[in-house]
Short mmCIF file of C-alpha atoms and ligand atoms in Angstrom, two decimals:
data_model
loop_
_atom_site.label_atom_id
_atom_site.label_comp_id
_atom_site.label_asym_id
_atom_site.label_seq_id
_atom_site.Cartn_x
_atom_site.Cartn_y
_atom_site.Cartn_z
CA MET A 182 9.58 11.03 30.97
CA SER A 183 10.24 13.49 34.38
CA LEU A 184 10.06 17.09 33.08
CA SER A 185 13.91 17.33 33.65
CA GLU A 186 14.43 14.80 31.67
CA VAL A 187 12.56 16.70 28.63
CA ALA A 188 14.38 19.45 29.41
CA HIS A 189 17.44 17.10 29.12
CA LEU A 190 16.62 15.64 25.92
CA SER A 191 15.20 19.10 24.15
CA GLN A 192 18.84 21.09 24.74
CA LEU A 193 20.06 17.35 23.38
CA GLN A 194 18.05 17.44 19.97
CA LEU A 195 15.12 19.84 19.27
CA GLY A 196 14.66 18.44 15.37
CA LYS A 197 11.61 19.88 13.53
CA PHE A 198 9.41 18.14 14.81
CA GLU A 199 9.87 18.11 18.78
CA VAL A 200 8.04 20.53 21.05
CA SER A 201 9.64 22.52 22.93
CA PHE A 202 10.45 22.40 26.80
CA ASP A 203 8.77 25.84 27.19
CA GLU A 204 5.34 24.65 25.58
CA ILE A 205 5.08 21.05 27.83
CA LYS A 206 6.04 23.22 30.40
CA LYS A 207 3.31 25.98 29.68
CA GLN A 208 0.96 22.74 29.70
CA ARG A 209 1.89 21.77 33.03
CA GLU A 210 0.64 25.35 34.36
CA TYR A 211 -2.72 24.83 32.52
CA VAL A 212 -3.48 21.68 34.16
CA SER A 213 -2.87 23.57 37.54
CA PHE A 214 -5.26 26.25 36.51
CA ALA A 215 -7.88 23.77 35.42
CA LYS A 216 -7.09 21.67 38.33
CA THR A 217 -8.13 24.84 39.98
CA VAL A 218 -11.50 25.69 38.25
CA LEU A 219 -12.51 21.76 38.63
CA GLU A 220 -11.16 22.01 42.55
CA SER A 221 -14.32 25.15 42.67
CA ARG A 222 -16.82 23.80 40.54
CA PHE A 223 -17.07 20.04 42.06
CA GLY A 224 -16.39 21.11 45.34
CA GLY A 225 -13.52 18.68 46.06
CA GLU A 226 -15.39 15.92 44.74
CA THR A 227 -13.91 13.89 41.98
CA PRO A 228 -15.32 14.95 38.22
CA LEU A 229 -15.50 11.97 36.58
CA ALA A 230 -14.06 11.60 32.38
CA PHE A 231 -15.74 9.07 30.23
CA VAL A 232 -12.88 8.11 27.38
CA HIS A 233 -13.81 6.37 24.96
CA THR A 234 -10.97 5.12 21.84
CA PHE A 235 -12.08 3.91 18.51
CA GLY A 236 -9.70 2.70 16.30
CA CYS A 237 -5.92 1.21 16.22
CA GLN A 238 -3.06 0.98 18.87
CA GLY A 239 -1.70 4.51 17.92
CA ASN A 240 -5.67 5.75 19.38
CA VAL A 241 -5.40 3.42 22.28
CA SER A 242 -1.92 5.27 23.42
CA ASP A 243 -3.31 8.61 22.80
CA SER A 244 -5.97 7.83 24.79
CA GLU A 245 -2.94 7.00 27.56
CA ARG A 246 -1.61 9.99 27.27
CA MET A 247 -4.51 11.91 27.59
CA LYS A 248 -5.87 10.54 30.42
CA GLY A 249 -2.31 11.32 32.00
CA TRP A 250 -2.99 14.78 31.51
CA LEU A 251 -7.04 14.42 32.61
CA SER A 252 -5.82 12.51 35.84
CA GLN A 253 -3.20 15.67 36.88
CA MET A 254 -6.26 17.47 36.29
CA GLY A 255 -8.64 15.56 38.97
CA TYR A 256 -10.99 13.57 36.43
CA GLY A 257 -11.46 10.23 37.69
CA PHE A 258 -12.77 7.70 35.33
CA THR A 259 -15.90 6.10 35.00
CA GLU A 260 -17.04 3.43 32.41
CA VAL A 261 -20.85 4.46 32.42
CA ILE A 262 -21.17 7.73 30.06
CA GLU A 263 -24.10 9.25 32.48
CA GLN A 264 -22.02 9.30 35.13
CA ALA A 265 -19.69 11.45 33.25
CA ASP A 266 -18.98 15.10 33.46
CA LEU A 267 -16.40 14.93 31.02
CA VAL A 268 -17.17 12.91 27.86
CA LEU A 269 -14.16 12.19 25.53
CA TYR A 270 -14.34 10.16 21.76
CA ASN A 271 -10.91 9.69 20.67
CA THR A 272 -12.39 8.73 16.83
CA CYS A 273 -10.53 6.58 13.50
CA ALA A 274 -11.25 7.61 10.43
CA VAL A 275 -9.56 4.39 8.36
CA ARG A 276 -13.01 3.15 7.79
CA GLU A 277 -15.95 3.81 6.73
CA HIS A 278 -17.48 1.73 9.87
CA ALA A 279 -15.91 3.57 12.91
CA HIS A 280 -16.59 6.95 11.31
CA ASP A 281 -20.16 6.22 11.12
CA ARG A 282 -19.91 4.62 14.50
CA VAL A 283 -18.68 8.04 15.95
CA TYR A 284 -21.71 10.07 14.56
CA GLY A 285 -24.35 7.49 16.18
CA ASN A 286 -22.37 7.71 19.11
CA VAL A 287 -21.92 11.93 19.51
CA GLY A 288 -26.20 11.03 18.66
CA ALA A 289 -26.86 9.69 21.37
CA LEU A 290 -24.89 11.85 23.71
CA LYS A 291 -27.73 14.74 23.12
CA PRO A 292 -30.39 13.65 25.41
CA ILE A 293 -28.30 12.51 28.08
CA LYS A 294 -26.78 16.28 28.00
CA GLU A 295 -30.26 17.50 28.11
CA LYS A 296 -30.36 16.00 30.99
CA LYS A 297 -26.76 17.10 32.63
CA PRO A 298 -26.12 20.37 30.80
CA GLY A 299 -22.53 20.82 32.48
CA MET A 300 -21.15 17.67 30.71
CA ILE A 301 -18.45 18.23 28.27
CA ILE A 302 -18.13 16.75 25.22
CA ALA A 303 -14.95 16.56 23.62
CA LEU A 304 -14.40 15.00 20.57
CA CYS A 305 -10.79 14.45 18.86
CA GLY A 306 -8.48 12.17 16.59
CA CYS A 307 -8.53 11.44 12.86
CA MET A 308 -11.60 12.15 12.19
CA MET A 309 -11.30 15.91 13.96
CA GLN A 310 -8.48 16.09 11.37
CA GLN A 311 -10.72 15.86 8.09
CA GLU A 312 -12.41 19.55 7.33
CA HIS A 313 -15.62 17.89 6.32
CA VAL A 314 -15.85 16.20 9.68
CA TRP A 315 -15.32 18.85 12.28
CA GLN A 316 -17.49 21.62 9.87
CA LYS A 317 -20.06 19.05 10.26
CA ILE A 318 -19.90 19.15 13.97
CA ARG A 319 -19.79 22.71 14.38
CA LYS A 320 -22.97 23.20 11.99
CA SER A 321 -25.43 20.21 13.07
CA TYR A 322 -24.46 18.69 16.89
CA PRO A 323 -24.00 22.55 18.76
CA TYR A 324 -23.69 20.78 22.17
CA VAL A 325 -20.06 19.32 21.08
CA ASN A 326 -18.03 21.10 23.45
CA LEU A 327 -14.45 20.68 21.92
CA VAL A 328 -13.06 19.58 18.91
CA PHE A 329 -9.27 19.00 18.49
CA GLY A 330 -7.06 16.75 15.97
CA THR A 331 -4.42 14.42 16.20
CA HIS A 332 -1.85 16.85 15.92
CA ALA A 333 -2.64 18.74 19.08
CA LEU A 334 -3.20 16.25 22.14
CA HIS A 335 -0.07 17.96 24.04
CA ARG A 336 -2.28 21.07 24.46
CA LEU A 337 -5.00 19.33 25.82
CA PRO A 338 -5.25 21.52 28.95
CA GLU A 339 -4.96 24.50 27.40
CA LEU A 340 -7.65 23.32 25.58
CA MET A 341 -9.66 22.23 28.64
CA TYR A 342 -8.99 25.37 30.28
CA LYS A 343 -10.34 27.35 27.71
CA VAL A 344 -13.60 25.53 27.79
CA LEU A 345 -13.99 25.39 31.20
CA CYS A 346 -13.43 29.32 31.45
CA GLY A 347 -14.72 30.66 28.57
CA GLY A 348 -18.23 28.56 28.07
CA LYS A 349 -17.27 29.09 24.11
CA ARG A 350 -17.28 25.88 21.64
CA VAL A 351 -13.31 25.32 20.85
CA PHE A 352 -12.26 23.98 17.69
CA GLU A 353 -8.44 23.46 17.72
CA VAL A 354 -8.08 21.36 13.97
CA GLU A 355 -4.27 22.74 12.72
CA ASN A 356 -3.71 20.54 9.20
CA CYS A 357 0.23 20.39 9.39
CA ASP A 358 2.45 18.13 9.57
CA GLY A 359 2.77 17.08 12.80
CA TYR A 360 4.71 16.92 16.30
CA ILE A 361 6.58 14.53 18.61
CA ALA A 362 6.28 15.62 22.13
CA GLU A 363 7.70 14.15 24.89
CA GLY A 364 7.01 14.43 28.97
CA ILE A 365 3.39 14.03 28.72
CA PRO A 366 2.21 12.12 31.72
CA VAL A 367 0.25 8.89 30.76
CA ARG A 368 -2.35 6.67 32.27
CA ARG A 369 -2.10 3.26 31.28
CA ASP A 370 -5.17 0.61 30.77
CA GLY A 371 -3.01 -2.39 32.04
CA SER A 372 -0.05 -2.71 34.64
CA PHE A 373 1.39 -6.03 32.21
CA LYS A 374 1.15 -4.50 29.14
CA GLY A 375 2.27 -1.65 27.76
CA TRP A 376 1.64 0.24 24.05
CA LEU A 377 5.20 2.15 23.14
CA PRO A 378 4.79 4.49 20.12
CA ILE A 379 8.21 4.85 18.35
CA MET A 380 7.05 7.05 15.75
CA TYR A 381 3.87 8.70 14.59
CA GLY A 382 2.76 9.47 11.00
CA CYS A 383 2.74 7.91 7.67
CA ASN A 384 4.41 9.11 4.40
CA ASN A 385 3.20 6.07 2.13
CA PHE A 386 0.15 7.31 0.81
CA CYS A 387 -1.01 3.88 -0.12
CA SER A 388 -3.15 5.21 -2.24
CA TYR A 389 -6.71 3.66 -0.68
CA CYS A 390 -5.50 5.08 2.80
CA VAL A 391 -6.65 8.52 4.94
CA VAL A 392 -3.94 8.00 7.65
CA PRO A 393 -1.31 10.28 6.00
CA TYR A 394 -3.88 13.17 5.78
CA VAL A 395 -4.98 12.79 9.41
CA ARG A 396 -1.52 11.79 10.85
CA GLY A 397 0.86 14.10 8.86
CA ARG A 398 4.41 13.21 7.98
CA GLU A 399 6.15 10.38 9.46
CA ARG A 400 8.98 11.38 12.16
CA SER A 401 10.54 9.28 14.95
CA ARG A 402 10.93 9.58 18.84
CA SER A 403 14.79 9.69 19.66
CA SER A 404 15.84 6.24 20.52
CA LEU A 405 16.60 7.87 24.29
CA ALA A 406 13.08 8.93 24.90
CA VAL A 407 12.15 5.12 23.71
CA LEU A 408 14.34 3.44 25.89
CA ALA A 409 13.88 5.49 28.28
CA GLU A 410 9.62 4.84 28.39
CA ALA A 411 10.42 1.59 27.93
CA LYS A 412 13.00 1.05 31.23
CA GLU A 413 9.82 2.59 32.83
CA LEU A 414 7.52 0.25 31.78
CA ILE A 415 9.50 -2.71 32.61
CA ALA A 416 10.27 -0.99 35.81
CA SER A 417 6.59 -1.32 36.98
CA GLY A 418 6.67 -4.89 36.34
CA CYS A 419 5.26 -4.38 32.58
CA LYS A 420 5.42 -7.98 30.92
CA ASP A 421 4.45 -7.23 26.94
CA ILE A 422 5.59 -4.22 25.14
CA THR A 423 4.48 -3.50 22.05
CA LEU A 424 6.07 -0.88 19.77
CA LEU A 425 4.21 1.54 17.74
CA GLY A 426 3.92 2.66 14.36
CA GLN A 427 2.34 3.16 10.91
CA ASN A 428 5.63 1.69 9.33
CA VAL A 429 8.36 0.65 12.31
CA ASN A 430 10.82 -0.43 10.03
CA SER A 431 11.23 2.86 8.39
CA TYR A 432 12.41 3.96 12.00
CA ASN A 433 14.89 6.73 12.10
CA ARG A 434 14.93 6.95 8.24
CA ASP A 435 15.62 10.64 8.30
CA GLY A 436 18.25 10.15 10.65
CA GLY A 437 19.07 9.20 14.06
CA ASP A 438 21.15 6.93 15.93
CA LEU A 439 19.54 3.84 15.78
CA ASN A 440 17.26 2.26 12.58
CA PHE A 441 14.77 -0.43 13.77
CA ALA A 442 16.56 -3.71 14.26
CA GLN A 443 19.33 -1.98 16.62
CA LEU A 444 16.57 -0.06 18.53
CA LEU A 445 15.12 -3.57 18.31
CA GLU A 446 18.09 -4.75 20.21
CA ALA A 447 18.74 -2.19 22.25
CA ILE A 448 15.41 -2.45 24.10
CA ASN A 449 16.28 -6.48 23.95
CA ASN A 450 19.47 -5.73 26.02
CA ILE A 451 17.51 -3.79 29.01
CA GLU A 452 17.20 -6.25 31.83
CA GLY A 453 14.13 -8.10 32.95
CA ASP A 454 11.48 -11.09 32.54
CA PHE A 455 9.45 -9.35 29.12
CA ARG A 456 8.13 -9.78 25.74
CA ILE A 457 8.65 -7.05 23.17
CA ARG A 458 5.82 -6.67 20.00
CA PHE A 459 5.68 -4.05 17.37
CA MET A 460 3.47 -3.53 14.28
CA THR A 461 3.04 -2.13 11.78
CA SER A 462 5.86 -3.68 9.77
CA HIS A 463 5.73 -2.74 6.00
CA PRO A 464 6.85 -5.47 3.47
CA LYS A 465 8.49 -2.62 1.13
CA ASP A 466 10.98 -1.69 4.12
CA CYS A 467 11.32 -4.93 6.21
CA THR A 468 14.72 -5.96 5.39
CA PHE A 469 16.85 -9.04 6.13
CA GLU A 470 18.85 -7.45 9.11
CA LEU A 471 14.86 -7.34 11.32
CA LEU A 472 14.49 -11.02 10.72
CA ASP A 473 17.87 -11.73 11.61
CA THR A 474 17.65 -9.67 14.80
CA MET A 475 13.98 -10.55 15.86
CA ALA A 476 16.17 -14.32 15.19
CA ARG A 477 18.46 -13.64 17.80
CA CYS A 478 16.71 -11.57 20.20
CA GLU A 479 15.50 -13.83 22.59
CA LYS A 480 13.11 -11.44 24.23
CA VAL A 481 10.95 -9.49 20.76
CA SER A 482 8.21 -12.35 20.18
CA LYS A 483 8.73 -14.68 17.11
CA HIS A 484 5.65 -12.93 16.12
CA LEU A 485 5.66 -10.94 12.55
CA HIS A 486 2.58 -8.71 11.53
CA LEU A 487 3.63 -8.05 8.32
CA PRO A 488 0.27 -6.65 5.93
CA PHE A 489 0.64 -7.60 2.43
CA GLN A 490 -2.89 -6.65 1.38
CA SER A 491 -3.13 -8.18 -1.91
CA GLY A 492 -1.34 -11.04 -3.65
CA ASN A 493 -2.00 -9.42 -7.10
CA ASN A 494 0.63 -7.55 -8.43
CA ARG A 495 -0.70 -5.49 -10.86
CA VAL A 496 -3.52 -4.35 -7.39
CA LEU A 497 -0.74 -3.54 -5.05
CA LYS A 498 0.66 -1.89 -7.77
CA GLU A 499 -2.65 0.45 -8.00
CA MET A 500 -2.36 0.54 -4.20
CA ASN A 501 0.80 2.13 -4.63
CA ARG A 502 2.47 -0.55 -1.59
CA GLY A 503 6.20 -0.82 -3.31
CA TYR A 504 6.68 -3.94 -3.66
CA THR A 505 5.43 -7.44 -5.49
CA ARG A 506 4.02 -10.88 -4.26
CA GLU A 507 7.62 -12.31 -5.21
CA LYS A 508 9.82 -9.50 -2.56
CA TYR A 509 6.93 -10.34 0.13
CA LEU A 510 7.01 -14.19 -0.28
CA SER A 511 10.90 -13.91 -0.18
CA LEU A 512 10.63 -11.86 3.13
CA VAL A 513 8.24 -14.89 4.51
CA GLU A 514 10.70 -17.08 3.58
CA TYR A 515 13.55 -15.81 5.36
CA ALA A 516 12.02 -15.29 8.29
CA LYS A 517 10.76 -19.04 8.05
CA LYS A 518 13.88 -20.23 7.39
CA VAL A 519 15.77 -17.98 10.51
CA MET A 520 12.92 -18.79 13.02
CA PRO A 521 11.34 -21.80 12.16
CA ASP A 522 8.69 -21.65 14.99
CA ILE A 523 7.63 -18.04 13.40
CA SER A 524 3.79 -17.01 13.57
CA LEU A 525 2.65 -14.63 11.09
CA THR A 526 -0.42 -12.28 10.83
CA SER A 527 -1.33 -10.02 8.20
CA ASP A 528 -4.15 -7.03 7.17
CA ILE A 529 -5.89 -7.60 3.69
CA ILE A 530 -7.95 -6.13 1.65
CA VAL A 531 -11.05 -7.20 -0.40
CA GLY A 532 -12.60 -6.23 -3.48
CA PHE A 533 -9.88 -2.73 -3.83
CA PRO A 534 -11.43 -0.42 -6.38
CA GLY A 535 -11.44 -2.41 -10.35
CA GLU A 536 -9.98 -6.08 -8.57
CA THR A 537 -11.51 -8.76 -10.41
CA TYR A 538 -12.56 -12.03 -8.48
CA GLU A 539 -9.04 -13.57 -10.70
CA GLU A 540 -7.09 -10.95 -8.73
CA PHE A 541 -8.51 -11.62 -5.64
CA ARG A 542 -8.13 -15.40 -6.22
CA ASP A 543 -4.24 -14.40 -5.60
CA THR A 544 -4.77 -13.09 -2.48
CA VAL A 545 -6.34 -16.16 -1.46
CA SER A 546 -3.24 -18.61 -2.63
CA LEU A 547 -1.15 -16.64 -0.70
CA ILE A 548 -2.83 -17.12 2.37
CA GLU A 549 -2.89 -20.93 1.60
CA GLU A 550 1.00 -20.92 0.77
CA VAL A 551 2.16 -18.42 3.80
CA GLU A 552 0.33 -20.17 6.52
CA PHE A 553 -1.06 -17.35 8.53
CA THR A 554 -1.73 -17.92 12.36
CA SER A 555 -4.77 -14.83 12.03
CA LEU A 556 -5.73 -11.81 9.36
CA PHE A 557 -7.07 -8.96 9.76
CA THR A 558 -9.82 -8.76 6.36
CA PHE A 559 -11.50 -5.98 5.11
CA ILE A 560 -13.77 -5.04 2.67
CA TYR A 561 -12.50 -2.25 1.11
CA SER A 562 -14.05 1.25 2.08
CA PRO A 563 -13.73 4.86 0.07
CA ARG A 564 -12.04 7.64 2.04
CA GLU A 565 -12.64 11.01 1.16
CA GLY A 566 -9.26 12.74 0.00
CA THR A 567 -7.82 9.50 -1.27
CA LYS A 568 -6.64 8.20 -4.66
CA ALA A 569 -8.45 5.26 -4.47
CA ALA A 570 -11.94 7.01 -3.82
CA SER A 571 -12.09 8.06 -7.23
CA MET A 572 -11.04 5.05 -9.25
CA PRO A 573 -14.05 3.00 -10.53
CA ASP A 574 -15.26 0.67 -8.46
CA PRO A 575 -17.73 -1.84 -10.46
CA VAL A 576 -17.98 -4.64 -8.14
CA SER A 577 -21.18 -4.53 -6.04
CA ARG A 578 -20.62 -4.48 -1.99
CA LYS A 579 -23.03 -8.16 -2.17
CA GLU A 580 -19.79 -9.65 -4.66
CA LYS A 581 -17.40 -8.50 -1.90
CA GLY A 582 -18.86 -9.60 0.93
CA GLU A 583 -19.24 -13.36 -1.01
CA TRP A 584 -15.31 -12.67 -1.35
CA PHE A 585 -15.11 -11.79 1.70
CA ARG A 586 -16.73 -15.12 3.30
CA GLU A 587 -14.80 -17.27 0.92
CA LEU A 588 -11.22 -15.57 1.88
CA THR A 589 -12.23 -15.78 5.75
CA LEU A 590 -13.55 -19.92 5.04
CA ALA A 591 -9.91 -20.10 3.71
CA GLN A 592 -8.13 -19.23 6.79
CA GLU A 593 -10.71 -20.96 8.69
CA LYS A 594 -9.12 -24.07 7.39
CA ILE A 595 -5.07 -23.22 7.65
CA ALA A 596 -5.98 -21.76 11.17
CA ALA A 597 -7.88 -25.32 12.41
CA GLU A 598 -4.40 -26.80 10.75
CA ARG A 599 -1.88 -24.96 12.63
CA CYS A 600 -3.82 -25.67 15.87
CA LYS A 601 -3.95 -29.18 15.26
CA LYS A 602 0.03 -28.82 15.28
CA MET A 603 0.10 -27.09 17.99
CA LEU A 604 -1.70 -30.24 20.16
CA GLY A 605 0.80 -31.39 22.88
CA GLN A 606 3.12 -28.74 22.77
CA THR A 607 4.19 -26.77 25.59
CA TYR A 608 4.29 -23.26 25.31
CA ARG A 609 5.21 -19.45 27.55
CA VAL A 610 1.75 -18.18 28.06
CA LEU A 611 1.20 -14.41 29.24
CA CYS A 612 -1.96 -14.71 31.66
CA GLU A 613 -4.12 -11.99 30.58
CA ASP A 614 -7.87 -12.47 31.65
CA TYR A 615 -9.29 -14.42 33.80
CA ALA A 616 -13.02 -15.73 34.16
CA ASP A 617 -14.93 -17.99 35.80
CA GLY A 618 -11.60 -20.48 37.49
CA ARG A 619 -10.35 -20.02 33.66
CA LEU A 620 -7.10 -17.91 32.63
CA SER A 621 -6.52 -17.13 29.31
CA GLY A 622 -3.85 -15.46 27.04
CA ARG A 623 -1.38 -15.41 24.28
CA THR A 624 1.52 -17.63 23.32
CA ASP A 625 4.90 -15.77 22.02
CA GLY A 626 2.86 -16.00 18.55
CA SER A 627 -0.13 -14.34 19.57
CA VAL A 628 -2.24 -17.48 19.85
CA MET A 629 -5.03 -17.39 22.17
CA ILE A 630 -4.76 -20.64 24.55
CA ASP A 631 -7.37 -20.95 28.29
CA PHE A 632 -6.73 -23.26 31.11
CA ASP A 633 -7.26 -23.38 34.74
CA GLY A 634 -5.60 -21.63 36.97
CA ASP A 635 -5.89 -19.10 39.67
CA GLU A 636 -7.10 -15.20 39.17
CA SER A 637 -3.60 -14.69 41.34
CA ARG A 638 -1.56 -15.58 38.16
CA VAL A 639 -2.99 -12.55 35.92
CA GLY A 640 -0.13 -11.18 34.29
CA GLU A 641 2.64 -13.81 34.86
CA PHE A 642 3.93 -16.45 32.43
CA VAL A 643 3.46 -19.66 32.49
CA ASN A 644 3.87 -22.88 31.09
CA VAL A 645 1.23 -24.16 29.19
CA LYS A 646 0.32 -27.78 27.63
CA VAL A 647 -1.63 -27.57 25.10
CA THR A 648 -4.60 -30.84 25.45
CA SER A 649 -7.28 -29.73 23.51
CA CYS A 650 -8.20 -27.13 20.00
CA ARG A 651 -11.55 -27.18 18.78
CA ASN A 652 -11.73 -25.34 15.07
CA TRP A 653 -9.00 -22.55 16.16
CA THR A 654 -9.32 -22.38 19.37
CA LEU A 655 -7.11 -23.86 22.38
CA SER A 656 -6.81 -25.27 25.34
CA GLY A 657 -4.40 -26.75 28.13
CA GLU A 658 -3.41 -26.90 31.23
CA ILE A 659 -0.57 -25.23 33.62
CA ILE A 660 2.54 -27.94 33.72
N1 SAH B 717 0.76 1.07 8.28
C1 SAH B 717 -0.20 0.02 8.25
C2 SAH B 717 -1.44 -0.37 8.46
C3 SAH B 717 -2.43 0.67 9.03
S1 SAH B 717 -4.14 0.58 8.99
C4 SAH B 717 0.06 -0.58 7.22
O1 SAH B 717 0.60 -0.02 6.25
O2 SAH B 717 -0.15 -1.94 7.69
C5 SAH B 717 -4.63 -0.77 9.08
C6 SAH B 717 -5.55 -1.59 8.19
O3 SAH B 717 -6.54 -0.94 7.95
C7 SAH B 717 -4.78 -1.98 7.23
O4 SAH B 717 -3.33 -2.86 6.84
C8 SAH B 717 -5.89 -2.47 5.96
O5 SAH B 717 -5.84 -3.44 5.99
C9 SAH B 717 -6.74 -1.42 6.42
N2 SAH B 717 -7.11 0.15 5.89
C10 SAH B 717 -7.13 0.89 5.76
N3 SAH B 717 -7.38 2.06 4.80
C11 SAH B 717 -8.52 1.03 4.07
C12 SAH B 717 -9.60 1.63 3.36
N4 SAH B 717 -9.75 2.85 2.87
N5 SAH B 717 -10.71 0.08 3.23
C13 SAH B 717 -10.01 -0.48 4.06
N6 SAH B 717 -9.64 -1.14 5.07
C14 SAH B 717 -8.34 0.02 4.63
FE1 SF4 B 718 -1.83 3.56 5.62
FE2 SF4 B 718 -0.28 2.79 4.00
FE3 SF4 B 718 0.52 4.46 6.12
FE4 SF4 B 718 -0.04 2.14 6.81
S1 SF4 B 718 1.64 2.30 5.04
S2 SF4 B 718 -0.74 4.00 7.62
S3 SF4 B 718 -1.67 1.71 4.70
S4 SF4 B 718 -1.00 4.88 4.12
#
């Protein structure tokens, strides 16, 4: 979005979360100050940034915005840490594994920085919004120059300028409800696939989840801003847009012109040949209106990522999910009725505190009943400060691992059966990757297929007939 559009927008509506036009203008001034400092420091050579993102698509999208700022400051980008003058890690706090990897990665930077003392090390994202984390970084990782939380992303130019000029460590970890900032430049990772955030934060407080604590309150971007960015993406050749939010079904719940189904339809009505996806949908707020809209809108993928987490009602209640197994299955039934070719995917947590084996089996029976295309399955990971972290958790990690494998095997069988049914059928596939004479891409339902083809077709839609399937991987040929 251009600065004048932001100015227009902010005159129209400055909600309680919106960052003012003057603040963004100020950040743009910091961009030029930082650029001047970098130019004199690097004598006209391009300084290089290594930006690495942990976690979800929301983080990937945030990183694209931070890369937008850095690029305007004059940074180029590298994939080689040793070449970098700035290392920026955008961190994830959702599970312990991602959390531990960040500490490992930051530790590994120490000897690299010793050889290159001018290197700036910056950490941001969800983990840095947690006090116990930034305190640990402050104390035990003195070579980290800049730490900022999720709420300070729009102030990156100012923070970078302070680091560049002050030489002191900068910590910006305000704990607040969060902001919506329009007018931040975006440097997208891909040209034909694009992330489009429509809302930020979360109010649901599922008992296991850290997101509401580190991402602030739920807040929706104005439909004007979302539609403007969608048009920008489509005009630049994007073929696959994914709308992002922790719970897209509650878009504009507190007011605003369009609800999520209406927003989806408005994007569908933009001219052009492209696909629309969205994630994540929360079953408690998923409506038949949304499913009808998906069915009606030809550019909306017939793919619904609808995380159910557990198939057992007692566990769902303890998780504070706000729906039952029966409600979930009724949504699935309706989705299959209005979209017979719907592809369903989900997130699942195995081994929630107090879950018994019998309760876990309800999760297995649910996946067998629904027949998902694919699943993201996680073993429960206690997160500091959440309600579930203080619940008794008697089942061992080893046993949870066995349940996890049992679930994985059950899903592999389902996926293999689903793939067999796809044999001989033709699907519209967006060519996403090329290697050794083979293209690969996803169907509308998000199933990967590979096939012979020329690299020049990457970014194009092609029709592919499925000619073979081995377990749950498909191969085909362009027709
Ligand atoms: N807002 C989305 C999920 C965001 S987090 C939704 O409600 O569907 C992505 C996934 O990580 C969750 O769906 C859940 O399956 C998993 N997850 C979150 N916290 C977790 C924890 N403490 N342990 C294990 N998995 C977790
Ligand atoms: Fe976490 Fe629940 Fe919010 Fe999803 S809806 S981000 S799982 S609290």
